[in-house]
Amino acid sequence: SALELVPFGIKPLLRRAAAYEALERYSLAYVDYKTALQVDCSVQAAHDGVNRMTKALLEKDGVNWRQKLPPIPTVPVSAQTRWSIPSAQAPGASTPPATAPQGERDETAAGMERARMLKEEGNEFVKKGNHKKAVEKYSESLKLNKECATYTNRALCFLTLKQYKEAAQDCTEALKLDPKNVKALYRRAQALKELKDYKSSIADIKSLLKTEPKNTAALRLLQELNRA
């Protein structure tokens, strides 16, 4: 196969992931999409695939779905491309070339791992009900890696803390990364409802329902908005 010739080729990984997805072998598809992101974190198709597989695996295996995953291979630095942290650049700064120096790639890879750990720490604080501390961790994580899930997690904290403008803003940032993200649309609709921007809130719910027509929480919120 193409992957035997080029073990971490983006196109073969994405093609195989799509094939696994079509066969409903979601855990194998998830591993390939995640591997593709290690090679090049800017591939939108891989981000979208990870989001879809996360949702599918959560529905199939419940909250402990990650424990059932096969191991995700570690991509050697030599195979990684286009590592760059958007947040570290000044506005208008050009993206580093694909052949960034190895030290820079190592540093960025370490930054991505640190961002993931900070996000996990934030998740733990949410479980304990400490949303202010969770916001701090998510904020640190986002400085290193602007990730959709981190924005939607922080938005949930802001909603709990009644900081509705901040919640809406985080959802907007998440939607720039993933325009159909269900959590971002739903949480922004919640925030906008609290800010009494009912028209925009209804628009978000309608966008969400195009993706998930039977989403009960969204349908319930739409009923509340129509009564508002």
JSON list of C-alpha atoms in Angstrom, two decimals:
[
{"chain": "A", "resi": 1, "resn": "SER", "atom": "CA", "xyz": [0.00, 0.00, 0.00]},
{"chain": "A", "resi": 2, "resn": "ALA", "atom": "CA", "xyz": [0.97, 3.66, -0.29]},
{"chain": "A", "resi": 3, "resn": "LEU", "atom": "CA", "xyz": [1.46, 3.78, 3.50]},
{"chain": "A", "resi": 4, "resn": "GLU", "atom": "CA", "xyz": [4.09, 1.00, 3.32]},
{"chain": "A", "resi": 5, "resn": "LEU", "atom": "CA", "xyz": [6.05, 3.15, 0.86]},
{"chain": "A", "resi": 6, "resn": "VAL", "atom": "CA", "xyz": [5.49, 6.43, 2.73]},
{"chain": "A", "resi": 7, "resn": "PRO", "atom": "CA", "xyz": [4.47, 5.50, 6.33]},
{"chain": "A", "resi": 8, "resn": "PHE", "atom": "CA", "xyz": [3.13, 8.95, 7.22]},
{"chain": "A", "resi": 9, "resn": "GLY", "atom": "CA", "xyz": [1.81, 10.21, 3.87]},
{"chain": "A", "resi": 10, "resn": "ILE", "atom": "CA", "xyz": [-1.13, 12.58, 4.46]},
{"chain": "A", "resi": 11, "resn": "LYS", "atom": "CA", "xyz": [-3.21, 11.57, 1.42]},
{"chain": "A", "resi": 12, "resn": "PRO", "atom": "CA", "xyz": [-2.96, 7.79, 1.99]},
{"chain": "A", "resi": 13, "resn": "LEU", "atom": "CA", "xyz": [-3.78, 8.28, 5.71]},
{"chain": "A", "resi": 14, "resn": "LEU", "atom": "CA", "xyz": [-6.87, 10.35, 4.88]},
{"chain": "A", "resi": 15, "resn": "ARG", "atom": "CA", "xyz": [-7.99, 7.87, 2.20]},
{"chain": "A", "resi": 16, "resn": "ARG", "atom": "CA", "xyz": [-7.62, 4.92, 4.56]},
{"chain": "A", "resi": 17, "resn": "ALA", "atom": "CA", "xyz": [-9.38, 6.83, 7.36]},
{"chain": "A", "resi": 18, "resn": "ALA", "atom": "CA", "xyz": [-12.30, 7.59, 5.02]},
{"chain": "A", "resi": 19, "resn": "ALA", "atom": "CA", "xyz": [-12.47, 3.92, 4.04]},
{"chain": "A", "resi": 20, "resn": "TYR", "atom": "CA", "xyz": [-12.54, 2.83, 7.69]},
{"chain": "A", "resi": 21, "resn": "GLU", "atom": "CA", "xyz": [-15.22, 5.44, 8.38]},
{"chain": "A", "resi": 22, "resn": "ALA", "atom": "CA", "xyz": [-17.35, 4.13, 5.52]},
{"chain": "A", "resi": 23, "resn": "LEU", "atom": "CA", "xyz": [-17.02, 0.62, 7.00]},
{"chain": "A", "resi": 24, "resn": "GLU", "atom": "CA", "xyz": [-18.05, 2.06, 10.42]},
{"chain": "A", "resi": 25, "resn": "ARG", "atom": "CA", "xyz": [-14.66, 1.06, 11.89]},
{"chain": "A", "resi": 26, "resn": "TYR", "atom": "CA", "xyz": [-14.57, 4.36, 13.71]},
{"chain": "A", "resi": 27, "resn": "SER", "atom": "CA", "xyz": [-11.70, 3.67, 16.13]},
{"chain": "A", "resi": 28, "resn": "LEU", "atom": "CA", "xyz": [-9.32, 2.81, 13.25]},
{"chain": "A", "resi": 29, "resn": "ALA", "atom": "CA", "xyz": [-10.52, 5.88, 11.33]},
{"chain": "A", "resi": 30, "resn": "TYR", "atom": "CA", "xyz": [-9.93, 8.03, 14.44]},
{"chain": "A", "resi": 31, "resn": "VAL", "atom": "CA", "xyz": [-6.34, 6.75, 14.76]},
{"chain": "A", "resi": 32, "resn": "ASP", "atom": "CA", "xyz": [-5.60, 7.57, 11.09]},
{"chain": "A", "resi": 33, "resn": "TYR", "atom": "CA", "xyz": [-7.13, 11.06, 11.32]},
{"chain": "A", "resi": 34, "resn": "LYS", "atom": "CA", "xyz": [-5.14, 11.74, 14.53]},
{"chain": "A", "resi": 35, "resn": "THR", "atom": "CA", "xyz": [-1.95, 10.46, 12.90]},
{"chain": "A", "resi": 36, "resn": "ALA", "atom": "CA", "xyz": [-2.55, 12.77, 9.92]},
{"chain": "A", "resi": 37, "resn": "LEU", "atom": "CA", "xyz": [-2.83, 15.71, 12.34]},
{"chain": "A", "resi": 38, "resn": "GLN", "atom": "CA", "xyz": [0.51, 14.79, 13.90]},
{"chain": "A", "resi": 39, "resn": "VAL", "atom": "CA", "xyz": [2.05, 14.98, 10.43]},
{"chain": "A", "resi": 40, "resn": "ASP", "atom": "CA", "xyz": [0.35, 18.29, 9.59]},
{"chain": "A", "resi": 41, "resn": "CYS", "atom": "CA", "xyz": [-1.85, 19.99, 12.17]},
{"chain": "A", "resi": 42, "resn": "SER", "atom": "CA", "xyz": [-3.35, 22.35, 9.58]},
{"chain": "A", "resi": 43, "resn": "VAL", "atom": "CA", "xyz": [-5.25, 19.69, 7.57]},
{"chain": "A", "resi": 44, "resn": "GLN", "atom": "CA", "xyz": [-8.91, 20.65, 7.99]},
{"chain": "A", "resi": 45, "resn": "ALA", "atom": "CA", "xyz": [-10.18, 17.28, 6.65]},
{"chain": "A", "resi": 46, "resn": "ALA", "atom": "CA", "xyz": [-8.34, 15.52, 9.47]},
{"chain": "A", "resi": 47, "resn": "HIS", "atom": "CA", "xyz": [-9.75, 17.92, 12.11]},
{"chain": "A", "resi": 48, "resn": "ASP", "atom": "CA", "xyz": [-13.26, 17.32, 10.73]},
{"chain": "A", "resi": 49, "resn": "GLY", "atom": "CA", "xyz": [-12.66, 13.56, 10.72]},
{"chain": "A", "resi": 50, "resn": "VAL", "atom": "CA", "xyz": [-11.49, 13.57, 14.35]},
{"chain": "A", "resi": 51, "resn": "ASN", "atom": "CA", "xyz": [-14.61, 15.53, 15.37]},
{"chain": "A", "resi": 52, "resn": "ARG", "atom": "CA", "xyz": [-16.91, 13.11, 13.52]},
{"chain": "A", "resi": 53, "resn": "MET", "atom": "CA", "xyz": [-15.19, 10.01, 14.93]},
{"chain": "A", "resi": 54, "resn": "THR", "atom": "CA", "xyz": [-15.17, 11.42, 18.47]},
{"chain": "A", "resi": 55, "resn": "LYS", "atom": "CA", "xyz": [-18.95, 11.92, 18.23]},
{"chain": "A", "resi": 56, "resn": "ALA", "atom": "CA", "xyz": [-19.51, 8.46, 16.69]},
{"chain": "A", "resi": 57, "resn": "LEU", "atom": "CA", "xyz": [-17.31, 6.69, 19.27]},
{"chain": "A", "resi": 58, "resn": "LEU", "atom": "CA", "xyz": [-18.92, 8.57, 22.15]},
{"chain": "A", "resi": 59, "resn": "GLU", "atom": "CA", "xyz": [-22.34, 7.37, 20.96]},
{"chain": "A", "resi": 60, "resn": "LYS", "atom": "CA", "xyz": [-21.07, 3.82, 20.36]},
{"chain": "A", "resi": 61, "resn": "ASP", "atom": "CA", "xyz": [-18.83, 3.22, 23.39]},
{"chain": "A", "resi": 62, "resn": "GLY", "atom": "CA", "xyz": [-19.88, 5.90, 25.90]},
{"chain": "A", "resi": 63, "resn": "VAL", "atom": "CA", "xyz": [-17.63, 8.24, 27.89]},
{"chain": "A", "resi": 64, "resn": "ASN", "atom": "CA", "xyz": [-14.83, 5.68, 28.18]},
{"chain": "A", "resi": 65, "resn": "TRP", "atom": "CA", "xyz": [-14.45, 5.32, 24.40]},
{"chain": "A", "resi": 66, "resn": "ARG", "atom": "CA", "xyz": [-10.79, 6.44, 24.48]},
{"chain": "A", "resi": 67, "resn": "GLN", "atom": "CA", "xyz": [-9.85, 3.37, 26.55]},
{"chain": "A", "resi": 68, "resn": "LYS", "atom": "CA", "xyz": [-10.94, 1.11, 23.68]},
{"chain": "A", "resi": 69, "resn": "LEU", "atom": "CA", "xyz": [-8.80, 2.84, 21.02]},
{"chain": "A", "resi": 70, "resn": "PRO", "atom": "CA", "xyz": [-5.91, 1.05, 19.34]},
{"chain": "A", "resi": 71, "resn": "PRO", "atom": "CA", "xyz": [-2.55, 2.78, 19.96]},
{"chain": "A", "resi": 72, "resn": "ILE", "atom": "CA", "xyz": [-1.96, 5.97, 17.97]},
{"chain": "A", "resi": 73, "resn": "PRO", "atom": "CA", "xyz": [1.49, 5.83, 16.32]},
{"chain": "A", "resi": 74, "resn": "THR", "atom": "CA", "xyz": [3.99, 8.53, 17.19]},
{"chain": "A", "resi": 75, "resn": "VAL", "atom": "CA", "xyz": [5.00, 10.39, 14.06]},
{"chain": "A", "resi": 76, "resn": "PRO", "atom": "CA", "xyz": [8.79, 10.99, 13.91]},
{"chain": "A", "resi": 77, "resn": "VAL", "atom": "CA", "xyz": [9.78, 14.65, 13.74]},
{"chain": "A", "resi": 78, "resn": "SER", "atom": "CA", "xyz": [11.30, 14.03, 10.28]},
{"chain": "A", "resi": 79, "resn": "ALA", "atom": "CA", "xyz": [7.80, 13.24, 8.94]},
{"chain": "A", "resi": 80, "resn": "GLN", "atom": "CA", "xyz": [6.09, 16.26, 10.51]},
{"chain": "A", "resi": 81, "resn": "THR", "atom": "CA", "xyz": [5.40, 19.28, 8.34]},
{"chain": "A", "resi": 82, "resn": "ARG", "atom": "CA", "xyz": [4.18, 22.84, 8.67]},
{"chain": "A", "resi": 83, "resn": "TRP", "atom": "CA", "xyz": [4.32, 23.00, 12.45]},
{"chain": "A", "resi": 84, "resn": "SER", "atom": "CA", "xyz": [3.37, 26.53, 13.41]},
{"chain": "A", "resi": 85, "resn": "ILE", "atom": "CA", "xyz": [1.49, 28.12, 16.27]},
{"chain": "A", "resi": 86, "resn": "PRO", "atom": "CA", "xyz": [-0.85, 30.78, 14.88]},
{"chain": "A", "resi": 87, "resn": "SER", "atom": "CA", "xyz": [-1.15, 32.51, 18.26]},
{"chain": "A", "resi": 88, "resn": "ALA", "atom": "CA", "xyz": [2.61, 33.09, 18.40]},
{"chain": "A", "resi": 89, "resn": "GLN", "atom": "CA", "xyz": [2.59, 35.19, 15.24]},
{"chain": "A", "resi": 90, "resn": "ALA", "atom": "CA", "xyz": [2.04, 38.89, 15.01]},
{"chain": "A", "resi": 91, "resn": "PRO", "atom": "CA", "xyz": [-0.91, 39.94, 12.80]},
{"chain": "A", "resi": 92, "resn": "GLY", "atom": "CA", "xyz": [0.12, 39.69, 9.19]},
{"chain": "A", "resi": 93, "resn": "ALA", "atom": "CA", "xyz": [3.22, 37.64, 9.98]},
{"chain": "A", "resi": 94, "resn": "SER", "atom": "CA", "xyz": [3.96, 35.06, 7.35]},
{"chain": "A", "resi": 95, "resn": "THR", "atom": "CA", "xyz": [3.66, 31.37, 8.22]},
{"chain": "A", "resi": 96, "resn": "PRO", "atom": "CA", "xyz": [6.99, 29.62, 8.71]},
{"chain": "A", "resi": 97, "resn": "PRO", "atom": "CA", "xyz": [8.00, 27.58, 5.64]},
{"chain": "A", "resi": 98, "resn": "ALA", "atom": "CA", "xyz": [7.16, 23.88, 5.52]},
{"chain": "A", "resi": 99, "resn": "THR", "atom": "CA", "xyz": [10.80, 23.05, 6.14]},
{"chain": "A", "resi": 100, "resn": "ALA", "atom": "CA", "xyz": [11.01, 24.69, 9.57]},
{"chain": "A", "resi": 101, "resn": "PRO", "atom": "CA", "xyz": [14.25, 24.00, 11.46]},
{"chain": "A", "resi": 102, "resn": "GLN", "atom": "CA", "xyz": [14.09, 20.79, 13.48]},
{"chain": "A", "resi": 103, "resn": "GLY", "atom": "CA", "xyz": [14.54, 22.63, 16.79]},
{"chain": "A", "resi": 104, "resn": "GLU", "atom": "CA", "xyz": [11.51, 24.78, 15.99]},
{"chain": "A", "resi": 105, "resn": "ARG", "atom": "CA", "xyz": [9.42, 21.71, 15.11]},
{"chain": "A", "resi": 106, "resn": "ASP", "atom": "CA", "xyz": [10.46, 19.96, 18.33]},
{"chain": "A", "resi": 107, "resn": "GLU", "atom": "CA", "xyz": [9.57, 23.06, 20.33]},
{"chain": "A", "resi": 108, "resn": "THR", "atom": "CA", "xyz": [6.16, 23.32, 18.67]},
{"chain": "A", "resi": 109, "resn": "ALA", "atom": "CA", "xyz": [5.46, 19.63, 19.11]},
{"chain": "A", "resi": 110, "resn": "ALA", "atom": "CA", "xyz": [6.27, 20.08, 22.82]},
{"chain": "A", "resi": 111, "resn": "GLY", "atom": "CA", "xyz": [3.94, 23.10, 22.86]},
{"chain": "A", "resi": 112, "resn": "MET", "atom": "CA", "xyz": [1.11, 21.04, 21.36]},
{"chain": "A", "resi": 113, "resn": "GLU", "atom": "CA", "xyz": [1.62, 18.33, 23.98]},
{"chain": "A", "resi": 114, "resn": "ARG", "atom": "CA", "xyz": [1.68, 20.95, 26.77]},
{"chain": "A", "resi": 115, "resn": "ALA", "atom": "CA", "xyz": [-1.54, 22.43, 25.35]},
{"chain": "A", "resi": 116, "resn": "ARG", "atom": "CA", "xyz": [-3.17, 18.98, 25.44]},
{"chain": "A", "resi": 117, "resn": "MET", "atom": "CA", "xyz": [-2.11, 18.43, 29.04]},
{"chain": "A", "resi": 118, "resn": "LEU", "atom": "CA", "xyz": [-3.45, 21.86, 30.09]},
{"chain": "A", "resi": 119, "resn": "LYS", "atom": "CA", "xyz": [-6.76, 21.09, 28.39]},
{"chain": "A", "resi": 120, "resn": "GLU", "atom": "CA", "xyz": [-6.99, 17.77, 30.27]},
{"chain": "A", "resi": 121, "resn": "GLU", "atom": "CA", "xyz": [-6.26, 19.62, 33.55]},
{"chain": "A", "resi": 122, "resn": "GLY", "atom": "CA", "xyz": [-9.06, 22.04, 32.67]},
{"chain": "A", "resi": 123, "resn": "ASN", "atom": "CA", "xyz": [-11.41, 19.10, 32.06]},
{"chain": "A", "resi": 124, "resn": "GLU", "atom": "CA", "xyz": [-10.58, 17.71, 35.50]},
{"chain": "A", "resi": 125, "resn": "PHE", "atom": "CA", "xyz": [-11.43, 21.06, 37.15]},
{"chain": "A", "resi": 126, "resn": "VAL", "atom": "CA", "xyz": [-14.78, 21.07, 35.28]},
{"chain": "A", "resi": 127, "resn": "LYS", "atom": "CA", "xyz": [-15.56, 17.61, 36.69]},
{"chain": "A", "resi": 128, "resn": "LYS", "atom": "CA", "xyz": [-14.85, 19.01, 40.17]},
{"chain": "A", "resi": 129, "resn": "GLY", "atom": "CA", "xyz": [-17.11, 22.00, 39.51]},
{"chain": "A", "resi": 130, "resn": "ASN", "atom": "CA", "xyz": [-14.24, 24.51, 39.67]},
{"chain": "A", "resi": 131, "resn": "HIS", "atom": "CA", "xyz": [-15.04, 26.44, 36.50]},
{"chain": "A", "resi": 132, "resn": "LYS", "atom": "CA", "xyz": [-12.85, 29.49, 37.26]},
{"chain": "A", "resi": 133, "resn": "LYS", "atom": "CA", "xyz": [-9.76, 27.30, 37.58]},
{"chain": "A", "resi": 134, "resn": "ALA", "atom": "CA", "xyz": [-10.79, 25.41, 34.44]},
{"chain": "A", "resi": 135, "resn": "VAL", "atom": "CA", "xyz": [-10.98, 28.71, 32.51]},
{"chain": "A", "resi": 136, "resn": "GLU", "atom": "CA", "xyz": [-7.39, 29.48, 33.57]},
{"chain": "A", "resi": 137, "resn": "LYS", "atom": "CA", "xyz": [-6.15, 26.11, 32.27]},
{"chain": "A", "resi": 138, "resn": "TYR", "atom": "CA", "xyz": [-8.08, 26.36, 29.00]},
{"chain": "A", "resi": 139, "resn": "SER", "atom": "CA", "xyz": [-6.74, 29.91, 28.48]},
{"chain": "A", "resi": 140, "resn": "GLU", "atom": "CA", "xyz": [-3.15, 28.70, 28.94]},
{"chain": "A", "resi": 141, "resn": "SER", "atom": "CA", "xyz": [-3.82, 25.82, 26.54]},
{"chain": "A", "resi": 142, "resn": "LEU", "atom": "CA", "xyz": [-5.25, 28.15, 23.88]},
{"chain": "A", "resi": 143, "resn": "LYS", "atom": "CA", "xyz": [-2.12, 30.32, 23.97]},
{"chain": "A", "resi": 144, "resn": "LEU", "atom": "CA", "xyz": [-0.20, 27.25, 22.77]},
{"chain": "A", "resi": 145, "resn": "ASN", "atom": "CA", "xyz": [-2.79, 25.69, 20.44]},
{"chain": "A", "resi": 146, "resn": "LYS", "atom": "CA", "xyz": [-6.05, 27.17, 19.21]},
{"chain": "A", "resi": 147, "resn": "GLU", "atom": "CA", "xyz": [-8.25, 24.07, 19.27]},
{"chain": "A", "resi": 148, "resn": "CYS", "atom": "CA", "xyz": [-11.98, 23.94, 18.69]},
{"chain": "A", "resi": 149, "resn": "ALA", "atom": "CA", "xyz": [-12.74, 21.66, 21.66]},
{"chain": "A", "resi": 150, "resn": "THR", "atom": "CA", "xyz": [-10.78, 23.88, 24.06]},
{"chain": "A", "resi": 151, "resn": "TYR", "atom": "CA", "xyz": [-12.81, 26.91, 22.97]},
{"chain": "A", "resi": 152, "resn": "THR", "atom": "CA", "xyz": [-16.14, 25.07, 23.40]},
{"chain": "A", "resi": 153, "resn": "ASN", "atom": "CA", "xyz": [-15.02, 23.73, 26.81]},
{"chain": "A", "resi": 154, "resn": "ARG", "atom": "CA", "xyz": [-14.09, 27.22, 27.98]},
{"chain": "A", "resi": 155, "resn": "ALA", "atom": "CA", "xyz": [-17.39, 28.53, 26.60]},
{"chain": "A", "resi": 156, "resn": "LEU", "atom": "CA", "xyz": [-19.25, 26.02, 28.78]},
{"chain": "A", "resi": 157, "resn": "CYS", "atom": "CA", "xyz": [-17.36, 27.35, 31.81]},
{"chain": "A", "resi": 158, "resn": "PHE", "atom": "CA", "xyz": [-18.21, 30.95, 30.87]},
{"chain": "A", "resi": 159, "resn": "LEU", "atom": "CA", "xyz": [-21.89, 29.99, 30.56]},
{"chain": "A", "resi": 160, "resn": "THR", "atom": "CA", "xyz": [-21.78, 28.46, 34.05]},
{"chain": "A", "resi": 161, "resn": "LEU", "atom": "CA", "xyz": [-20.08, 31.61, 35.37]},
{"chain": "A", "resi": 162, "resn": "LYS", "atom": "CA", "xyz": [-22.74, 33.76, 33.61]},
{"chain": "A", "resi": 163, "resn": "GLN", "atom": "CA", "xyz": [-20.06, 35.44, 31.45]},
{"chain": "A", "resi": 164, "resn": "TYR", "atom": "CA", "xyz": [-22.24, 35.26, 28.36]},
{"chain": "A", "resi": 165, "resn": "LYS", "atom": "CA", "xyz": [-20.31, 37.62, 26.07]},
{"chain": "A", "resi": 166, "resn": "GLU", "atom": "CA", "xyz": [-17.11, 35.66, 26.63]},
{"chain": "A", "resi": 167, "resn": "ALA", "atom": "CA", "xyz": [-18.97, 32.40, 26.04]},
{"chain": "A", "resi": 168, "resn": "ALA", "atom": "CA", "xyz": [-20.38, 33.67, 22.72]},
{"chain": "A", "resi": 169, "resn": "GLN", "atom": "CA", "xyz": [-16.93, 34.90, 21.66]},
{"chain": "A", "resi": 170, "resn": "ASP", "atom": "CA", "xyz": [-15.30, 31.52, 22.37]},
{"chain": "A", "resi": 171, "resn": "CYS", "atom": "CA", "xyz": [-17.98, 29.75, 20.34]},
{"chain": "A", "resi": 172, "resn": "THR", "atom": "CA", "xyz": [-17.38, 32.16, 17.46]},
{"chain": "A", "resi": 173, "resn": "GLU", "atom": "CA", "xyz": [-13.66, 31.31, 17.57]},
{"chain": "A", "resi": 174, "resn": "ALA", "atom": "CA", "xyz": [-14.50, 27.58, 17.62]},
{"chain": "A", "resi": 175, "resn": "LEU", "atom": "CA", "xyz": [-16.79, 28.00, 14.61]},
{"chain": "A", "resi": 176, "resn": "LYS", "atom": "CA", "xyz": [-13.98, 29.66, 12.65]},
{"chain": "A", "resi": 177, "resn": "LEU", "atom": "CA", "xyz": [-12.07, 26.40, 13.09]},
{"chain": "A", "resi": 178, "resn": "ASP", "atom": "CA", "xyz": [-15.07, 24.11, 12.53]},
{"chain": "A", "resi": 179, "resn": "PRO", "atom": "CA", "xyz": [-18.10, 25.93, 11.02]},
{"chain": "A", "resi": 180, "resn": "LYS", "atom": "CA", "xyz": [-20.57, 23.09, 11.76]},
{"chain": "A", "resi": 181, "resn": "ASN", "atom": "CA", "xyz": [-19.45, 22.30, 15.30]},
{"chain": "A", "resi": 182, "resn": "VAL", "atom": "CA", "xyz": [-22.62, 21.34, 17.17]},
{"chain": "A", "resi": 183, "resn": "LYS", "atom": "CA", "xyz": [-21.38, 22.23, 20.67]},
{"chain": "A", "resi": 184, "resn": "ALA", "atom": "CA", "xyz": [-20.21, 25.67, 19.52]},
{"chain": "A", "resi": 185, "resn": "LEU", "atom": "CA", "xyz": [-23.54, 26.43, 17.81]},
{"chain": "A", "resi": 186, "resn": "TYR", "atom": "CA", "xyz": [-25.58, 25.23, 20.80]},
{"chain": "A", "resi": 187, "resn": "ARG", "atom": "CA", "xyz": [-23.51, 27.03, 23.42]},
{"chain": "A", "resi": 188, "resn": "ARG", "atom": "CA", "xyz": [-23.44, 30.26, 21.42]},
{"chain": "A", "resi": 189, "resn": "ALA", "atom": "CA", "xyz": [-27.22, 30.02, 21.07]},
{"chain": "A", "resi": 190, "resn": "GLN", "atom": "CA", "xyz": [-27.46, 29.62, 24.87]},
{"chain": "A", "resi": 191, "resn": "ALA", "atom": "CA", "xyz": [-25.21, 32.65, 25.44]},
{"chain": "A", "resi": 192, "resn": "LEU", "atom": "CA", "xyz": [-27.08, 34.80, 22.90]},
{"chain": "A", "resi": 193, "resn": "LYS", "atom": "CA", "xyz": [-30.40, 33.85, 24.51]},
{"chain": "A", "resi": 194, "resn": "GLU", "atom": "CA", "xyz": [-29.10, 35.12, 27.87]},
{"chain": "A", "resi": 195, "resn": "LEU", "atom": "CA", "xyz": [-27.90, 38.30, 26.11]},
{"chain": "A", "resi": 196, "resn": "LYS", "atom": "CA", "xyz": [-31.46, 38.62, 24.71]},
{"chain": "A", "resi": 197, "resn": "ASP", "atom": "CA", "xyz": [-30.24, 38.41, 21.10]},
{"chain": "A", "resi": 198, "resn": "TYR", "atom": "CA", "xyz": [-33.03, 35.99, 20.26]},
{"chain": "A", "resi": 199, "resn": "LYS", "atom": "CA", "xyz": [-32.79, 36.36, 16.47]},
{"chain": "A", "resi": 200, "resn": "SER", "atom": "CA", "xyz": [-29.10, 35.33, 16.35]},
{"chain": "A", "resi": 201, "resn": "SER", "atom": "CA", "xyz": [-29.73, 32.57, 18.89]},
{"chain": "A", "resi": 202, "resn": "ILE", "atom": "CA", "xyz": [-32.52, 31.08, 16.72]},
{"chain": "A", "resi": 203, "resn": "ALA", "atom": "CA", "xyz": [-30.24, 31.31, 13.65]},
{"chain": "A", "resi": 204, "resn": "ASP", "atom": "CA", "xyz": [-27.57, 29.25, 15.45]},
{"chain": "A", "resi": 205, "resn": "ILE", "atom": "CA", "xyz": [-30.08, 26.61, 16.53]},
{"chain": "A", "resi": 206, "resn": "LYS", "atom": "CA", "xyz": [-31.43, 26.34, 12.97]},
{"chain": "A", "resi": 207, "resn": "SER", "atom": "CA", "xyz": [-27.86, 25.88, 11.67]},
{"chain": "A", "resi": 208, "resn": "LEU", "atom": "CA", "xyz": [-27.30, 23.16, 14.27]},
{"chain": "A", "resi": 209, "resn": "LEU", "atom": "CA", "xyz": [-30.54, 21.36, 13.34]},
{"chain": "A", "resi": 210, "resn": "LYS", "atom": "CA", "xyz": [-29.41, 21.14, 9.71]},
{"chain": "A", "resi": 211, "resn": "THR", "atom": "CA", "xyz": [-26.57, 18.94, 10.96]},
{"chain": "A", "resi": 212, "resn": "GLU", "atom": "CA", "xyz": [-28.52, 17.14, 13.71]},
{"chain": "A", "resi": 213, "resn": "PRO", "atom": "CA", "xyz": [-32.28, 17.43, 13.05]},
{"chain": "A", "resi": 214, "resn": "LYS", "atom": "CA", "xyz": [-33.19, 15.27, 16.09]},
{"chain": "A", "resi": 215, "resn": "ASN", "atom": "CA", "xyz": [-30.96, 17.01, 18.66]},
{"chain": "A", "resi": 216, "resn": "THR", "atom": "CA", "xyz": [-33.41, 17.15, 21.58]},
{"chain": "A", "resi": 217, "resn": "ALA", "atom": "CA", "xyz": [-31.55, 19.84, 23.56]},
{"chain": "A", "resi": 218, "resn": "ALA", "atom": "CA", "xyz": [-31.52, 22.11, 20.50]},
{"chain": "A", "resi": 219, "resn": "LEU", "atom": "CA", "xyz": [-35.21, 21.48, 19.76]},
{"chain": "A", "resi": 220, "resn": "ARG", "atom": "CA", "xyz": [-36.06, 22.30, 23.39]},
{"chain": "A", "resi": 221, "resn": "LEU", "atom": "CA", "xyz": [-34.03, 25.53, 23.26]},
{"chain": "A", "resi": 222, "resn": "LEU", "atom": "CA", "xyz": [-35.75, 26.51, 20.01]},
{"chain": "A", "resi": 223, "resn": "GLN", "atom": "CA", "xyz": [-39.14, 26.08, 21.69]},
{"chain": "A", "resi": 224, "resn": "GLU", "atom": "CA", "xyz": [-38.01, 28.33, 24.55]},
{"chain": "A", "resi": 225, "resn": "LEU", "atom": "CA", "xyz": [-36.71, 30.94, 22.09]},
{"chain": "A", "resi": 226, "resn": "ASN", "atom": "CA", "xyz": [-39.94, 30.94, 20.13]},
{"chain": "A", "resi": 227, "resn": "ARG", "atom": "CA", "xyz": [-41.80, 31.68, 23.38]},
{"chain": "A", "resi": 228, "resn": "ALA", "atom": "CA", "xyz": [-39.33, 34.44, 24.36]}
]
